GROMACS .gro file of C-alpha atoms in nm:
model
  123
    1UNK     CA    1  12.859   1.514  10.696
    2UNK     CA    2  13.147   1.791  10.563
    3UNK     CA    3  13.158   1.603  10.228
    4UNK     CA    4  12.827   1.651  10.198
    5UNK     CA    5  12.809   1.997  10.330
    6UNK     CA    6  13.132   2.102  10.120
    7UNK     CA    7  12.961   1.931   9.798
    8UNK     CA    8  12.632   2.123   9.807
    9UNK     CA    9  12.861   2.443   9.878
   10UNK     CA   10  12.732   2.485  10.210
   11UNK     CA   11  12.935   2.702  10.457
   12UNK     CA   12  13.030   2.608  10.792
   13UNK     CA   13  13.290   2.614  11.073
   14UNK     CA   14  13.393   2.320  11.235
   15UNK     CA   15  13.566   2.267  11.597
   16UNK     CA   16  13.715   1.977  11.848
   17UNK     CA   17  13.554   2.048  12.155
   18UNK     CA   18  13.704   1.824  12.335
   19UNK     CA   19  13.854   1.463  12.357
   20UNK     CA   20  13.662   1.295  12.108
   21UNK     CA   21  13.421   1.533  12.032
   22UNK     CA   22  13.364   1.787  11.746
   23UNK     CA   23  13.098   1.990  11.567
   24UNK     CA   24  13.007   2.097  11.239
   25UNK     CA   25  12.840   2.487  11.288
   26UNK     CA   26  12.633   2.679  10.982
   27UNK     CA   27  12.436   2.976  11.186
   28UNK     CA   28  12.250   2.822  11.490
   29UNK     CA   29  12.256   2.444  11.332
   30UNK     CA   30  12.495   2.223  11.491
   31UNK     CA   31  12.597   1.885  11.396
   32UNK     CA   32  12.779   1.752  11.657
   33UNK     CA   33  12.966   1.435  11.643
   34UNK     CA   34  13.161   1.184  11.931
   35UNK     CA   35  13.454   0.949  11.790
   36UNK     CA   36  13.410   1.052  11.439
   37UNK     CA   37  12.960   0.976  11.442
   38UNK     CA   38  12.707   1.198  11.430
   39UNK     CA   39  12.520   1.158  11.770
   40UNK     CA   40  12.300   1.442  11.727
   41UNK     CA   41  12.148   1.831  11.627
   42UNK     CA   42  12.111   2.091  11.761
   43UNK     CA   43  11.927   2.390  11.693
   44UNK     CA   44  12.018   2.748  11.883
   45UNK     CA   45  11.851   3.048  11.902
   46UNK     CA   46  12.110   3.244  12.016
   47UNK     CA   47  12.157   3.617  11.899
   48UNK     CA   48  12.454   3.558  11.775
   49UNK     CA   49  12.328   3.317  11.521
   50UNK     CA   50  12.086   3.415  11.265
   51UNK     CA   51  11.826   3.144  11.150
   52UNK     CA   52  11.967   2.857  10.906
   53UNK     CA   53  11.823   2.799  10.616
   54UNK     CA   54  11.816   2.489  10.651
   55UNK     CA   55  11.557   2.444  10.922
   56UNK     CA   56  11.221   2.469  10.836
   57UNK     CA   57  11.040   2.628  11.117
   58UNK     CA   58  10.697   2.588  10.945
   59UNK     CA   59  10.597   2.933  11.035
   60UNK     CA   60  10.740   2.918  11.404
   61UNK     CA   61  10.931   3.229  11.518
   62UNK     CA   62  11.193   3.095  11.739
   63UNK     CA   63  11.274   3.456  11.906
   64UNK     CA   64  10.972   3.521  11.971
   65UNK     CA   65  10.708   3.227  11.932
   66UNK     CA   66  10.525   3.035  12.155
   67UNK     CA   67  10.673   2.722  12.186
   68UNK     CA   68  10.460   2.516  12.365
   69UNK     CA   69  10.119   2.645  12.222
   70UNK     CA   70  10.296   2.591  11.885
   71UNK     CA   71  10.368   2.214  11.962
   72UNK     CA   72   9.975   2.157  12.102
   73UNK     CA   73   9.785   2.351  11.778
   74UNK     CA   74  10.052   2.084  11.600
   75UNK     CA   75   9.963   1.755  11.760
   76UNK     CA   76  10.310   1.724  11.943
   77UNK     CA   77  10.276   1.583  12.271
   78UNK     CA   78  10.539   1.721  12.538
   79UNK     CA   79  10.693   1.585  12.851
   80UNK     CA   80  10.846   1.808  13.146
   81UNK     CA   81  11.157   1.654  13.233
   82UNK     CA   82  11.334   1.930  13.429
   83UNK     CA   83  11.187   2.249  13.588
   84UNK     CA   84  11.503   2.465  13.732
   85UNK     CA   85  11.529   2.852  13.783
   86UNK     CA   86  11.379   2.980  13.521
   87UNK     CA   87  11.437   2.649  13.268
   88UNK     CA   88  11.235   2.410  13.136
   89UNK     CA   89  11.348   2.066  12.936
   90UNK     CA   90  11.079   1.911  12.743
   91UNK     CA   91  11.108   1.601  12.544
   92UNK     CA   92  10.861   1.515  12.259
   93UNK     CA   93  10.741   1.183  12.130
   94UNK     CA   94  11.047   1.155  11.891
   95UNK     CA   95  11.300   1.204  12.147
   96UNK     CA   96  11.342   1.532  12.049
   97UNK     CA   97  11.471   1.802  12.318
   98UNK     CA   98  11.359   2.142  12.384
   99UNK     CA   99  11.525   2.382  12.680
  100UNK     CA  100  11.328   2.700  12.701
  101UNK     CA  101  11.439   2.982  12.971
  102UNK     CA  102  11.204   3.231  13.122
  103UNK     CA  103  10.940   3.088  12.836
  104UNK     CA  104  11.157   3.112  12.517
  105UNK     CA  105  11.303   2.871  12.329
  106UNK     CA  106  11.657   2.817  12.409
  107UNK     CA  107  11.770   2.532  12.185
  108UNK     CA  108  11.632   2.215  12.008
  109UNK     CA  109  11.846   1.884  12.025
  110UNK     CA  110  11.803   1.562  11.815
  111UNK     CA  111  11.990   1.236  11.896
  112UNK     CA  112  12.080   1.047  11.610
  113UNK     CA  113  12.038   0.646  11.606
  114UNK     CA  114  12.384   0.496  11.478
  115UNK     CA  115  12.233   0.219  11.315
  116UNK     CA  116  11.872   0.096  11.212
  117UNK     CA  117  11.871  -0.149  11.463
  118UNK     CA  118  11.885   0.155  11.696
  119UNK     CA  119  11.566   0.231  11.585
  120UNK     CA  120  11.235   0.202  11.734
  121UNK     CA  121  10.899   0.224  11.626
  122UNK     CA  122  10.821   0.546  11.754
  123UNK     CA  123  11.124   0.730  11.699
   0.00000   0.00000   0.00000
């Protein structure tokens, strides 16, 4: 993933956070990886990240949007998983995972199948 970020000339800062584990960082998209793999993105909506460019939000504001009534006037199905002062974790058909505190959007993650026989049919 930083060959391919470096060769389209795409910034980014990159960090070990731990034994094994690292992430690749351009605004509030993170790549992060475990023993070298990507595993899976994330998307952040902190303020101290402005929004990537390489997201397309199709005309959701994460600040200040709606999650939730965005997702049902788009088809997307959501699960509660977790309900905990103040925080919600919902998971969508795809496997997709969205924390939201006190109503907004905290962050999006996606896990990334390692191989094709990973895959399901509806992932």
């Amino acid at each position: 993933m930083e060959h391919v970020l470096e060769r389209f000339r795409v910034p980014f800062s990159a960090m070990r956070t731990g034994k094994g584990a690292s992430h690749l960082q351009r605004n509030n998209l993170v790549f992060w990886f475990i023993d070298g793999r990507l595993d899976s993105i994330e998307v952040l909506t902190s303020a101290h990240h402005g929004l990537s460019d390489l997201v397309n939000w199709c005309d959701f504001d994460p600040f200040s949007g709606d999650l939730l009534g965005w997702c049902a006037a788009q088809g997307i199905p959501l699960t509660l998983m977790k309900e905990e002062d103040g925080g919600q974790l919902w998971e969508a058909p795809s496997g997709a995972l969205a924390a939201l505190q006190d109503g907004q959007l905290w962050n999006v993650t996606l896990t990334v199948h390692s191989s094709p026989a990973d895959w399901s049919a509806d992932a």
